[in-house]
């Protein structure tokens, strides 16, 4: 199965994408996590994209699309995948559609996580992440030493989770990614999923919607 996971910043794409991929035995790619890892490691790509991530801007297509295509080429499509964070614009959707068509493939579903803006802002102001096991949650859930409740590694806020940055990411989402959601709706692939319930419930809704249970 090939699934796209779409949604505004802090809608839970990372958490749900990983869970979904695990439940269905699919590969998983988060373009955002891949970019953040490159920034942390100060790779040439990381140094190039850091300014965009710090501002909450999308990175240019000519940087992200070749990375995506590379990943697709390296992961045989028969295994199936969940893509989290790509495509984020109509031109990216066209690049992905073209690659799929050239390989006589298609996506099965585009899952769109729906969370009201106010709730997203709440989430972002207390969101913490574990760089080690990718657990993501709220500050109050951390262990005594501000460690990850799942694996015990030090957890921290994401560098791009400031209010200003969030507003910019949200604005980019409405401007560039909503049209992508409409595109997949028009071709009959869209599954909208309300995503304000607890993580496990949202995970179950997604799984049922894609026919995994
Ligand atoms: P969120 O959805 O909460 O913004 P992500 O981890 O998905 O978090 O993305 C973080 C950042 O990575 C984005 O704000 C953007 O700068 C960059 N990014 C990720 N995927 C793409 C993409 N497909 N195109 C452009 N920029 C991207």
Coordinates of C-alpha atoms and ligand atoms in Angstrom, one line a residue:
X1 CA 0.0 0.0 0.0
X2 CA 1.2 3.5 -0.8
X3 CA -0.2 6.2 1.5
X4 CA 0.4 10.0 1.7
X5 CA -0.1 11.7 5.1
X6 CA -1.1 15.3 4.8
X7 CA -2.1 17.9 7.5
X8 CA -1.1 21.2 9.1
X9 CA 1.9 21.5 11.4
X10 CA 1.5 19.7 14.7
X11 CA -1.5 17.7 13.4
X12 CA 0.3 14.5 14.4
X13 CA 1.7 13.3 11.1
X14 CA 4.9 12.0 12.6
X15 CA 3.3 10.0 15.4
X16 CA 0.5 8.7 13.2
X17 CA 2.7 8.1 10.2
X18 CA 5.1 5.9 12.2
X19 CA 2.2 4.0 13.9
X20 CA 0.5 3.4 10.6
X21 CA 3.6 2.2 8.8
X22 CA 4.4 -0.2 11.7
X23 CA 0.8 -1.5 11.8
X24 CA 0.8 -2.2 8.0
X25 CA 4.5 -3.2 7.7
X26 CA 5.2 -0.3 5.4
X27 CA 8.3 1.9 5.0
X28 CA 8.0 5.4 6.4
X29 CA 9.6 8.7 5.4
X30 CA 9.2 12.0 7.1
X31 CA 10.8 14.7 4.9
X32 CA 10.7 17.1 7.9
X33 CA 12.6 14.7 10.2
X34 CA 15.1 13.9 7.4
X35 CA 15.8 17.6 7.0
X36 CA 16.1 18.2 10.8
X37 CA 18.6 15.4 11.1
X38 CA 20.7 17.0 8.4
X39 CA 20.6 20.3 10.2
X40 CA 21.6 18.6 13.5
X41 CA 24.5 16.9 11.8
X42 CA 25.5 20.0 9.9
X43 CA 25.6 18.2 6.5
X44 CA 25.9 20.3 3.4
X45 CA 22.2 19.8 2.9
X46 CA 21.5 20.7 6.5
X47 CA 23.5 23.9 6.2
X48 CA 21.6 24.8 3.1
X49 CA 18.1 24.2 4.5
X50 CA 18.6 25.5 8.0
X51 CA 17.5 29.0 7.2
X52 CA 14.2 27.8 5.7
X53 CA 13.4 25.6 8.7
X54 CA 14.3 28.3 11.2
X55 CA 11.8 30.7 9.5
X56 CA 9.1 28.1 9.1
X57 CA 9.4 28.4 5.3
X58 CA 9.1 25.4 2.9
X59 CA 12.4 24.4 1.5
X60 CA 12.6 24.9 -2.3
X61 CA 11.4 22.1 -4.6
X62 CA 14.8 21.8 -6.3
X63 CA 16.3 20.7 -2.9
X64 CA 13.6 18.5 -1.6
X65 CA 12.2 16.7 -4.7
X66 CA 15.5 15.0 -5.7
X67 CA 15.8 13.7 -2.1
X68 CA 12.3 12.3 -2.3
X69 CA 12.9 10.7 -5.7
X70 CA 16.2 9.2 -4.4
X71 CA 14.4 7.7 -1.5
X72 CA 11.6 6.3 -3.7
X73 CA 14.3 4.8 -6.0
X74 CA 16.0 3.1 -3.1
X75 CA 12.9 1.6 -1.6
X76 CA 11.2 -0.9 -3.9
X77 CA 7.5 0.2 -4.2
X78 CA 6.3 -3.4 -3.7
X79 CA 7.0 -3.0 0.0
X80 CA 4.7 0.0 0.1
X81 CA 5.3 3.2 2.1
X82 CA 3.8 6.0 4.1
X83 CA 5.1 9.5 3.0
X84 CA 4.8 12.1 5.7
X85 CA 5.4 15.7 4.6
X86 CA 5.6 15.2 0.8
X87 CA 4.0 16.5 -1.4
X88 CA 3.5 19.9 0.2
X89 CA 2.7 21.9 -2.9
X90 CA 1.0 21.3 -6.2
X91 CA 4.3 21.2 -8.0
X92 CA 5.6 18.6 -5.6
X93 CA 2.4 16.6 -6.2
X94 CA 3.0 16.8 -9.9
X95 CA 6.6 15.5 -9.4
X96 CA 5.4 12.6 -7.3
X97 CA 2.5 11.8 -9.7
X98 CA 5.0 11.9 -12.7
X99 CA 7.4 9.5 -10.9
X100 CA 4.5 7.1 -10.0
X101 CA 3.1 7.2 -13.6
X102 CA 6.6 6.5 -15.0
X103 CA 6.7 3.4 -12.8
X104 CA 3.1 2.4 -13.6
X105 CA 2.2 3.0 -10.0
X106 CA -0.3 5.1 -8.1
X107 CA -1.0 6.0 -4.5
X108 CA -3.8 4.2 -2.7
X109 CA -4.8 6.9 -0.2
X110 CA -4.0 10.5 0.8
X111 CA -4.9 10.7 4.5
X112 CA -5.6 14.3 5.7
X113 CA -5.3 14.9 9.4
X114 CA -7.8 17.6 10.5
X115 CA -7.1 19.7 13.6
X116 CA -8.5 23.3 14.2
X117 CA -5.8 26.0 14.2
X118 CA -6.4 26.9 17.8
X119 CA -5.8 23.3 19.0
X120 CA -2.6 23.2 16.9
X121 CA -1.3 26.3 18.6
X122 CA -2.0 24.7 22.0
X123 CA -0.1 21.6 21.0
X124 CA 2.9 23.5 19.7
X125 CA 3.4 25.6 22.7
X126 CA 4.0 22.6 25.0
X127 CA 5.2 20.0 22.4
X128 CA 8.4 18.1 23.2
X129 CA 10.1 15.5 21.1
X130 CA 12.6 12.7 21.7
X131 CA 15.4 12.8 19.0
X132 CA 16.3 9.2 19.9
X133 CA 13.1 7.2 19.6
X134 CA 10.9 9.9 18.0
X135 CA 8.3 9.9 20.8
X136 CA 6.4 13.2 20.6
X137 CA 4.1 14.6 23.3
X138 CA 3.5 17.3 25.9
X139 CA 6.0 18.7 28.4
X140 CA 4.0 17.4 31.4
X141 CA 4.4 13.8 30.2
X142 CA 8.2 13.9 30.5
X143 CA 10.1 12.0 33.3
X144 CA 11.5 13.9 36.3
X145 CA 14.7 14.8 34.5
X146 CA 12.9 16.0 31.4
X147 CA 13.6 12.7 29.8
X148 CA 11.5 10.8 27.2
X149 CA 8.9 8.6 29.0
X150 CA 9.3 6.0 26.3
X151 CA 13.1 5.4 26.1
X152 CA 14.6 7.7 28.8
X153 CA 16.8 9.8 26.4
X154 CA 16.8 13.6 26.9
X155 CA 13.7 15.1 25.1
X156 CA 13.5 18.7 24.0
X157 CA 11.4 21.2 22.1
X158 CA 11.7 21.3 18.4
X159 CA 13.7 24.3 17.3
X160 CA 11.0 25.4 14.8
X161 CA 8.1 25.2 17.4
X162 CA 8.0 28.9 18.2
X163 CA 4.8 30.9 17.8
X164 CA 6.0 33.1 14.9
X165 CA 7.4 30.1 13.1
X166 CA 4.2 28.2 13.6
X167 CA 2.1 31.0 12.1
X168 CA 4.3 31.0 9.1
X169 CA 4.2 27.2 8.7
X170 CA 0.4 27.3 9.1
X171 CA 0.1 30.1 6.5
X172 CA 2.3 28.1 4.1
X173 CA 0.1 25.1 4.7
X174 CA -3.1 26.9 3.8
X175 CA -1.5 28.6 0.8
X176 CA 0.4 25.6 -0.7
X177 CA -0.7 22.4 0.9
X178 CA -4.5 22.8 1.0
X179 CA -4.5 22.8 -2.8
X180 CA -2.7 19.5 -2.6
X181 CA -5.4 18.1 -0.4
X182 CA -8.1 19.4 -2.8
X183 CA -6.1 17.7 -5.7
X184 CA -6.3 14.3 -4.0
X185 CA -10.0 14.9 -3.2
X186 CA -10.7 15.6 -6.8
X187 CA -9.0 12.3 -7.9
X188 CA -11.0 10.3 -5.3
X189 CA -8.0 9.4 -3.1
X190 CA -8.6 11.6 -0.1
X191 CA -9.5 10.3 3.4
X192 CA -10.1 13.1 5.8
X193 CA -9.6 12.1 9.4
X194 CA -10.5 14.2 12.4
X195 CA -7.4 14.2 14.5
X196 CA -8.2 15.9 17.9
X197 CA -9.0 12.6 19.8
X198 CA -6.3 10.8 21.8
X199 CA -3.4 9.4 19.6
X200 CA -4.6 5.7 19.9
X201 CA -8.1 6.6 18.7
X202 CA -6.8 8.6 15.8
X203 CA -4.5 5.7 14.9
X204 CA -7.5 3.4 14.9
X205 CA -9.6 5.7 12.7
X206 CA -6.8 5.9 10.2
X207 CA -6.3 2.1 10.2
X208 CA -10.0 1.5 9.7
X209 CA -10.2 4.1 7.0
X210 CA -7.4 2.5 4.9
X211 CA -8.9 -1.0 5.5
X212 CA -6.1 -2.2 7.8
X213 CA -8.4 -3.7 10.4
Ligands
LIG1 P1 5.3 20.3 10.4 O1 4.3 19.6 9.5 O2 4.9 20.3 11.9 O3 5.7 21.6 9.9 P2 7.5 18.6 9.4 O4 8.5 17.8 10.2 O5 6.6 17.8 8.5 O6 6.7 19.4 10.5 O7 8.3 19.7 8.5 C1 9.2 20.6 9.1 C2 9.8 21.5 8.1 O8 10.5 20.8 7.1 C3 8.7 22.3 7.3 O9 8.3 23.5 8.0 C4 9.5 22.7 6.1 O10 10.4 23.8 6.3 C5 10.4 21.5 5.8 N1 9.8 20.5 4.9 C6 9.4 19.2 5.1 N2 8.9 18.6 4.0 C7 9.0 19.5 3.0 C8 8.6 19.6 1.7 N3 8.0 18.5 1.1 N4 8.7 20.7 1.0 C9 9.3 21.8 1.5 N5 9.7 21.9 2.8 C10 9.5 20.8 3.6

